[in-house]
Amino acid sequence: MGNIHNGPERRSARRFKVELELRYRAVVPPSTSWGAGKTLDISRKGILFAADDSLAPSTLVEIVVDWPANTKGGVPLNLTIRGQVVRIQKGAVHAIAVKFRRYEFVACA
């Protein structure tokens, strides 16, 4: 997915196009159900992902990305993200941009 604006690039962090499976849910307001999606690109400050369901701008979300690497012991890793929805591009599949508040790699049990 390219830059949807016609002006100069304004992002302060380099984006990497990568497609990984993820699940997400609203933290505020709280949700117990998880949606599914795929990353479109990711940087050190945020993530853009595709999802069937939309989220409202400013929604605080938790995202768990199935990371393509394992620990040295061979245990799969997840990238767990807390962030805020900053932009939504609606369509047959919604593109949701989230600015990171915090993130960490977590070994899967």
Tab-separated table of N, CA and C in Angstrom:
chain	number	residue	atom	x	y	z
A	1	MET	N	0.853	-1.160	0.000
A	1	MET	CA	0.000	0.000	0.000
A	1	MET	C	0.897	1.221	0.000
A	2	GLY	N	0.751	2.106	-0.951
A	2	GLY	CA	1.617	3.266	-1.054
A	2	GLY	C	1.111	4.436	-0.246
A	3	ASN	N	1.797	5.522	-0.393
A	3	ASN	CA	1.423	6.765	0.270
A	3	ASN	C	0.102	7.251	-0.316
A	4	ILE	N	-0.928	7.449	0.501
A	4	ILE	CA	-2.234	7.852	-0.006
A	4	ILE	C	-2.325	9.356	-0.195
A	5	HIS	N	-1.285	10.064	0.229
A	5	HIS	CA	-1.252	11.513	0.066
A	5	HIS	C	-0.393	11.856	-1.143
A	6	ASN	N	-0.672	12.974	-1.770
A	6	ASN	CA	0.086	13.383	-2.942
A	6	ASN	C	1.302	14.234	-2.603
A	7	GLY	N	1.424	14.662	-1.363
A	7	GLY	CA	2.533	15.514	-0.953
A	7	GLY	C	3.769	14.707	-0.607
A	8	PRO	N	4.779	15.372	-0.076
A	8	PRO	CA	6.011	14.681	0.310
A	8	PRO	C	5.787	13.740	1.489
A	9	GLU	N	6.629	12.736	1.588
A	9	GLU	CA	6.560	11.771	2.687
A	9	GLU	C	6.824	12.487	4.001
A	10	ARG	N	5.924	12.272	5.001
A	10	ARG	CA	6.053	12.956	6.281
A	10	ARG	C	6.440	12.026	7.420
A	11	ARG	N	6.555	10.754	7.169
A	11	ARG	CA	6.882	9.809	8.237
A	11	ARG	C	8.322	10.005	8.687
A	12	SER	N	8.523	9.900	9.997
A	12	SER	CA	9.860	10.083	10.545
A	12	SER	C	10.604	8.762	10.725
A	13	ALA	N	9.950	7.641	10.468
A	13	ALA	CA	10.591	6.331	10.616
A	13	ALA	C	10.420	5.533	9.329
A	14	ARG	N	11.459	4.841	8.932
A	14	ARG	CA	11.425	4.035	7.715
A	14	ARG	C	10.437	2.883	7.865
A	15	ARG	N	9.643	2.655	6.839
A	15	ARG	CA	8.647	1.577	6.835
A	15	ARG	C	9.188	0.373	6.074
A	16	PHE	N	8.849	-0.815	6.584
A	16	PHE	CA	9.252	-2.056	5.945
A	16	PHE	C	8.003	-2.825	5.551
A	17	LYS	N	7.890	-3.122	4.265
A	17	LYS	CA	6.745	-3.892	3.780
A	17	LYS	C	6.950	-5.353	4.160
A	18	VAL	N	6.021	-5.852	4.946
A	18	VAL	CA	6.089	-7.236	5.401
A	18	VAL	C	4.664	-7.717	5.641
A	19	GLU	N	4.401	-8.968	5.301
A	19	GLU	CA	3.057	-9.521	5.490
A	19	GLU	C	3.122	-10.654	6.505
A	20	LEU	N	2.571	-10.370	7.693
A	20	LEU	CA	2.546	-11.343	8.781
A	20	LEU	C	1.135	-11.429	9.351
A	21	GLU	N	0.758	-12.599	9.822
A	21	GLU	CA	-0.549	-12.786	10.453
A	21	GLU	C	-0.566	-12.066	11.795
A	22	LEU	N	-1.737	-11.520	12.145
A	22	LEU	CA	-1.884	-10.856	13.440
A	22	LEU	C	-3.308	-10.982	13.927
A	23	ARG	N	-3.476	-10.682	15.209
A	23	ARG	CA	-4.810	-10.546	15.791
A	23	ARG	C	-4.816	-9.260	16.599
A	24	TYR	N	-5.993	-8.671	16.744
A	24	TYR	CA	-6.089	-7.376	17.415
A	24	TYR	C	-7.414	-7.274	18.160
A	25	ARG	N	-7.435	-6.374	19.145
A	25	ARG	CA	-8.669	-6.096	19.874
A	25	ARG	C	-8.571	-4.696	20.475
A	26	ALA	N	-9.723	-4.106	20.714
A	26	ALA	CA	-9.776	-2.806	21.375
A	26	ALA	C	-9.466	-3.001	22.852
A	27	VAL	N	-8.660	-2.106	23.409
A	27	VAL	CA	-8.347	-2.120	24.829
A	27	VAL	C	-9.270	-1.144	25.550
A	28	VAL	N	-9.479	0.011	24.951
A	28	VAL	CA	-10.393	1.032	25.478
A	28	VAL	C	-11.236	1.509	24.306
A	29	PRO	N	-12.536	1.248	24.271
A	29	PRO	CA	-13.297	0.446	25.230
A	29	PRO	C	-12.881	-1.019	25.144
A	30	PRO	N	-12.927	-1.749	26.288
A	30	PRO	CA	-12.425	-3.123	26.321
A	30	PRO	C	-13.246	-4.088	25.462
A	31	SER	N	-12.537	-5.017	24.830
A	31	SER	CA	-13.178	-6.043	24.022
A	31	SER	C	-12.535	-7.380	24.338
A	32	THR	N	-13.345	-8.425	24.420
A	32	THR	CA	-12.809	-9.760	24.666
A	32	THR	C	-12.641	-10.523	23.360
A	33	SER	N	-13.227	-10.023	22.271
A	33	SER	CA	-13.111	-10.722	20.999
A	33	SER	C	-11.946	-10.150	20.188
A	34	TRP	N	-11.270	-11.044	19.496
A	34	TRP	CA	-10.116	-10.687	18.687
A	34	TRP	C	-10.497	-10.688	17.213
A	35	GLY	N	-10.010	-9.703	16.478
A	35	GLY	CA	-10.124	-9.681	15.029
A	35	GLY	C	-8.838	-10.233	14.435
A	36	ALA	N	-8.887	-10.609	13.172
A	36	ALA	CA	-7.705	-11.140	12.492
A	36	ALA	C	-7.312	-10.199	11.362
A	37	GLY	N	-6.029	-10.174	11.050
A	37	GLY	CA	-5.553	-9.328	9.965
A	37	GLY	C	-4.158	-9.721	9.534
A	38	LYS	N	-3.569	-8.874	8.665
A	38	LYS	CA	-2.206	-9.075	8.170
A	38	LYS	C	-1.506	-7.732	8.131
A	39	THR	N	-0.238	-7.734	8.498
A	39	THR	CA	0.535	-6.502	8.411
A	39	THR	C	0.712	-6.117	6.949
A	40	LEU	N	0.734	-4.807	6.694
A	40	LEU	CA	1.072	-4.275	5.371
A	40	LEU	C	2.464	-3.666	5.404
A	41	ASP	N	2.732	-2.903	6.469
A	41	ASP	CA	4.086	-2.414	6.714
A	41	ASP	C	4.238	-2.087	8.187
A	42	ILE	N	5.503	-1.956	8.601
A	42	ILE	CA	5.805	-1.736	10.008
A	42	ILE	C	7.057	-0.875	10.117
A	43	SER	N	7.126	-0.068	11.171
A	43	SER	CA	8.310	0.735	11.451
A	43	SER	C	8.564	0.684	12.951
A	44	ARG	N	9.543	1.439	13.415
A	44	ARG	CA	9.816	1.467	14.851
A	44	ARG	C	8.777	2.281	15.601
A	45	LYS	N	7.910	3.011	14.878
A	45	LYS	CA	6.911	3.867	15.522
A	45	LYS	C	5.468	3.435	15.303
A	46	GLY	N	5.234	2.562	14.315
A	46	GLY	CA	3.855	2.192	14.041
A	46	GLY	C	3.712	1.029	13.087
A	47	ILE	N	2.457	0.658	12.859
A	47	ILE	CA	2.130	-0.475	12.005
A	47	ILE	C	0.902	-0.124	11.167
A	48	LEU	N	0.878	-0.607	9.941
A	48	LEU	CA	-0.299	-0.516	9.073
A	48	LEU	C	-0.710	-1.944	8.781
A	49	PHE	N	-1.981	-2.264	9.071
A	49	PHE	CA	-2.431	-3.627	8.820
A	49	PHE	C	-3.791	-3.643	8.153
A	50	ALA	N	-4.066	-4.747	7.458
A	50	ALA	CA	-5.331	-4.965	6.774
A	50	ALA	C	-6.219	-5.829	7.646
A	51	ALA	N	-7.501	-5.452	7.715
A	51	ALA	CA	-8.460	-6.202	8.526
A	51	ALA	C	-9.841	-6.127	7.892
A	52	ASP	N	-10.657	-7.130	8.139
A	52	ASP	CA	-12.026	-7.137	7.623
A	52	ASP	C	-12.907	-6.143	8.374
A	53	ASP	N	-12.658	-6.002	9.677
A	53	ASP	CA	-13.455	-5.099	10.505
A	53	ASP	C	-12.680	-3.813	10.750
A	54	SER	N	-13.405	-2.715	10.879
A	54	SER	CA	-12.777	-1.415	11.106
A	54	SER	C	-12.725	-1.090	12.596
A	55	LEU	N	-11.883	-0.149	12.949
A	55	LEU	CA	-11.805	0.406	14.295
A	55	LEU	C	-11.969	1.909	14.184
A	56	ALA	N	-12.459	2.536	15.230
A	56	ALA	CA	-12.622	3.988	15.221
A	56	ALA	C	-11.275	4.662	15.474
A	57	PRO	N	-11.037	5.822	14.844
A	57	PRO	CA	-9.820	6.576	15.150
A	57	PRO	C	-9.738	6.856	16.652
A	58	SER	N	-8.536	6.891	17.170
A	58	SER	CA	-8.214	7.134	18.582
A	58	SER	C	-8.439	5.919	19.474
A	59	THR	N	-8.956	4.821	18.939
A	59	THR	CA	-9.152	3.615	19.740
A	59	THR	C	-7.800	3.080	20.205
A	60	LEU	N	-7.706	2.733	21.472
A	60	LEU	CA	-6.505	2.073	21.986
A	60	LEU	C	-6.638	0.584	21.706
A	61	VAL	N	-5.589	-0.006	21.138
A	61	VAL	CA	-5.660	-1.402	20.709
A	61	VAL	C	-4.472	-2.204	21.216
A	62	GLU	N	-4.689	-3.508	21.273
A	62	GLU	CA	-3.625	-4.480	21.500
A	62	GLU	C	-3.529	-5.306	20.229
A	63	ILE	N	-2.311	-5.491	19.744
A	63	ILE	CA	-2.062	-6.255	18.524
A	63	ILE	C	-1.011	-7.312	18.849
A	64	VAL	N	-1.247	-8.532	18.391
A	64	VAL	CA	-0.272	-9.610	18.558
A	64	VAL	C	0.092	-10.109	17.163
A	65	VAL	N	1.369	-9.913	16.788
A	65	VAL	CA	1.870	-10.299	15.467
A	65	VAL	C	2.642	-11.608	15.601
A	66	ASP	N	2.335	-12.578	14.723
A	66	ASP	CA	3.091	-13.828	14.673
A	66	ASP	C	4.438	-13.531	14.025
A	67	TRP	N	5.486	-13.408	14.841
A	67	TRP	CA	6.803	-12.995	14.359
A	67	TRP	C	7.499	-14.164	13.664
A	68	PRO	N	8.244	-13.908	12.576
A	68	PRO	CA	8.825	-15.000	11.791
A	68	PRO	C	10.165	-15.523	12.328
A	69	ALA	N	10.464	-15.281	13.594
A	69	ALA	CA	11.714	-15.765	14.177
A	69	ALA	C	11.418	-16.453	15.508
A	70	ASN	N	12.354	-17.279	15.936
A	70	ASN	CA	12.238	-17.992	17.202
A	70	ASN	C	13.348	-17.539	18.147
A	71	THR	N	13.194	-17.882	19.417
A	71	THR	CA	14.272	-17.654	20.374
A	71	THR	C	15.413	-18.610	20.045
A	72	LYS	N	16.542	-18.432	20.699
A	72	LYS	CA	17.685	-19.341	20.487
A	72	LYS	C	17.318	-20.772	20.839
A	73	GLY	N	16.343	-20.939	21.734
A	73	GLY	CA	15.890	-22.273	22.108
A	73	GLY	C	14.831	-22.843	21.177
A	74	GLY	N	14.492	-22.101	20.112
A	74	GLY	CA	13.523	-22.588	19.134
A	74	GLY	C	12.071	-22.283	19.466
A	75	VAL	N	11.820	-21.468	20.496
A	75	VAL	CA	10.453	-21.123	20.880
A	75	VAL	C	9.954	-19.984	19.987
A	76	PRO	N	8.759	-20.111	19.380
A	76	PRO	CA	8.219	-19.044	18.533
A	76	PRO	C	8.017	-17.739	19.322
A	77	LEU	N	8.132	-16.620	18.609
A	77	LEU	CA	7.954	-15.301	19.208
A	77	LEU	C	6.721	-14.603	18.655
A	78	ASN	N	6.107	-13.792	19.506
A	78	ASN	CA	5.058	-12.862	19.091
A	78	ASN	C	5.544	-11.453	19.383
A	79	LEU	N	5.178	-10.511	18.538
A	79	LEU	CA	5.386	-9.098	18.813
A	79	LEU	C	4.065	-8.585	19.367
A	80	THR	N	4.055	-8.168	20.633
A	80	THR	CA	2.851	-7.659	21.278
A	80	THR	C	2.938	-6.145	21.321
A	81	ILE	N	1.903	-5.497	20.812
A	81	ILE	CA	1.890	-4.040	20.640
A	81	ILE	C	0.693	-3.448	21.359
A	82	ARG	N	0.884	-2.328	22.013
A	82	ARG	CA	-0.210	-1.472	22.497
A	82	ARG	C	-0.052	-0.156	21.755
A	83	GLY	N	-1.144	0.350	21.211
A	83	GLY	CA	-1.058	1.590	20.460
A	83	GLY	C	-2.414	2.222	20.242
A	84	GLN	N	-2.407	3.284	19.448
A	84	GLN	CA	-3.617	4.056	19.185
A	84	GLN	C	-3.846	4.150	17.682
A	85	VAL	N	-5.094	3.897	17.287
A	85	VAL	CA	-5.463	4.017	15.875
A	85	VAL	C	-5.357	5.487	15.472
A	86	VAL	N	-4.580	5.752	14.425
A	86	VAL	CA	-4.398	7.133	13.969
A	86	VAL	C	-5.033	7.393	12.609
A	87	ARG	N	-5.280	6.312	11.844
A	87	ARG	CA	-5.864	6.503	10.508
A	87	ARG	C	-6.508	5.203	10.045
A	88	ILE	N	-7.597	5.356	9.300
A	88	ILE	CA	-8.278	4.197	8.723
A	88	ILE	C	-8.579	4.508	7.275
A	89	GLN	N	-8.263	3.561	6.405
A	89	GLN	CA	-8.619	3.661	4.994
A	89	GLN	C	-9.640	2.559	4.740
A	90	LYS	N	-10.919	2.957	4.614
A	90	LYS	CA	-11.993	1.978	4.493
A	90	LYS	C	-12.101	1.469	3.064
A	91	GLY	N	-12.498	0.216	2.965
A	91	GLY	CA	-12.689	-0.436	1.680
A	91	GLY	C	-13.185	-1.845	1.923
A	92	ALA	N	-13.084	-2.719	0.910
A	92	ALA	CA	-13.468	-4.119	1.081
A	92	ALA	C	-12.653	-4.722	2.225
A	93	VAL	N	-11.386	-4.338	2.287
A	93	VAL	CA	-10.515	-4.655	3.417
A	93	VAL	C	-10.039	-3.314	3.952
A	94	HIS	N	-10.133	-3.113	5.254
A	94	HIS	CA	-9.742	-1.842	5.857
A	94	HIS	C	-8.242	-1.829	6.139
A	95	ALA	N	-7.589	-0.703	5.861
A	95	ALA	CA	-6.185	-0.495	6.234
A	95	ALA	C	-6.189	0.373	7.484
A	96	ILE	N	-5.626	-0.145	8.569
A	96	ILE	CA	-5.665	0.523	9.866
A	96	ILE	C	-4.238	0.869	10.282
A	97	ALA	N	-3.995	2.161	10.536
A	97	ALA	CA	-2.680	2.623	10.975
A	97	ALA	C	-2.706	2.846	12.483
A	98	VAL	N	-1.711	2.286	13.166
A	98	VAL	CA	-1.621	2.378	14.623
A	98	VAL	C	-0.250	2.924	15.005
A	99	LYS	N	-0.250	3.929	15.867
A	99	LYS	CA	0.990	4.482	16.419
A	99	LYS	C	1.298	3.732	17.706
A	100	PHE	N	2.535	3.239	17.831
A	100	PHE	CA	2.925	2.472	19.009
A	100	PHE	C	2.955	3.344	20.260
A	101	ARG	N	2.465	2.793	21.356
A	101	ARG	CA	2.687	3.353	22.693
A	101	ARG	C	3.773	2.523	23.369
A	102	ARG	N	3.694	1.211	23.160
A	102	ARG	CA	4.759	0.320	23.651
A	102	ARG	C	4.663	-0.995	22.873
A	103	TYR	N	5.771	-1.719	22.857
A	103	TYR	CA	5.780	-3.033	22.225
A	103	TYR	C	6.875	-3.887	22.850
A	104	GLU	N	6.697	-5.209	22.737
A	104	GLU	CA	7.698	-6.135	23.253
A	104	GLU	C	7.570	-7.473	22.542
A	105	PHE	N	8.677	-8.193	22.481
A	105	PHE	CA	8.660	-9.542	21.949
A	105	PHE	C	8.404	-10.493	23.102
A	106	VAL	N	7.472	-11.442	22.880
A	106	VAL	CA	7.073	-12.373	23.925
A	106	VAL	C	7.193	-13.795	23.372
A	107	ALA	N	7.848	-14.662	24.123
A	107	ALA	CA	7.954	-16.060	23.724
A	107	ALA	C	6.594	-16.733	23.905
A	108	CYS	N	6.189	-17.515	22.909
A	108	CYS	CA	4.912	-18.234	22.989
A	108	CYS	C	5.076	-19.427	23.928
A	109	ALA	N	4.054	-19.669	24.736
A	109	ALA	CA	4.124	-20.789	25.683
A	109	ALA	C	3.664	-22.069	25.037
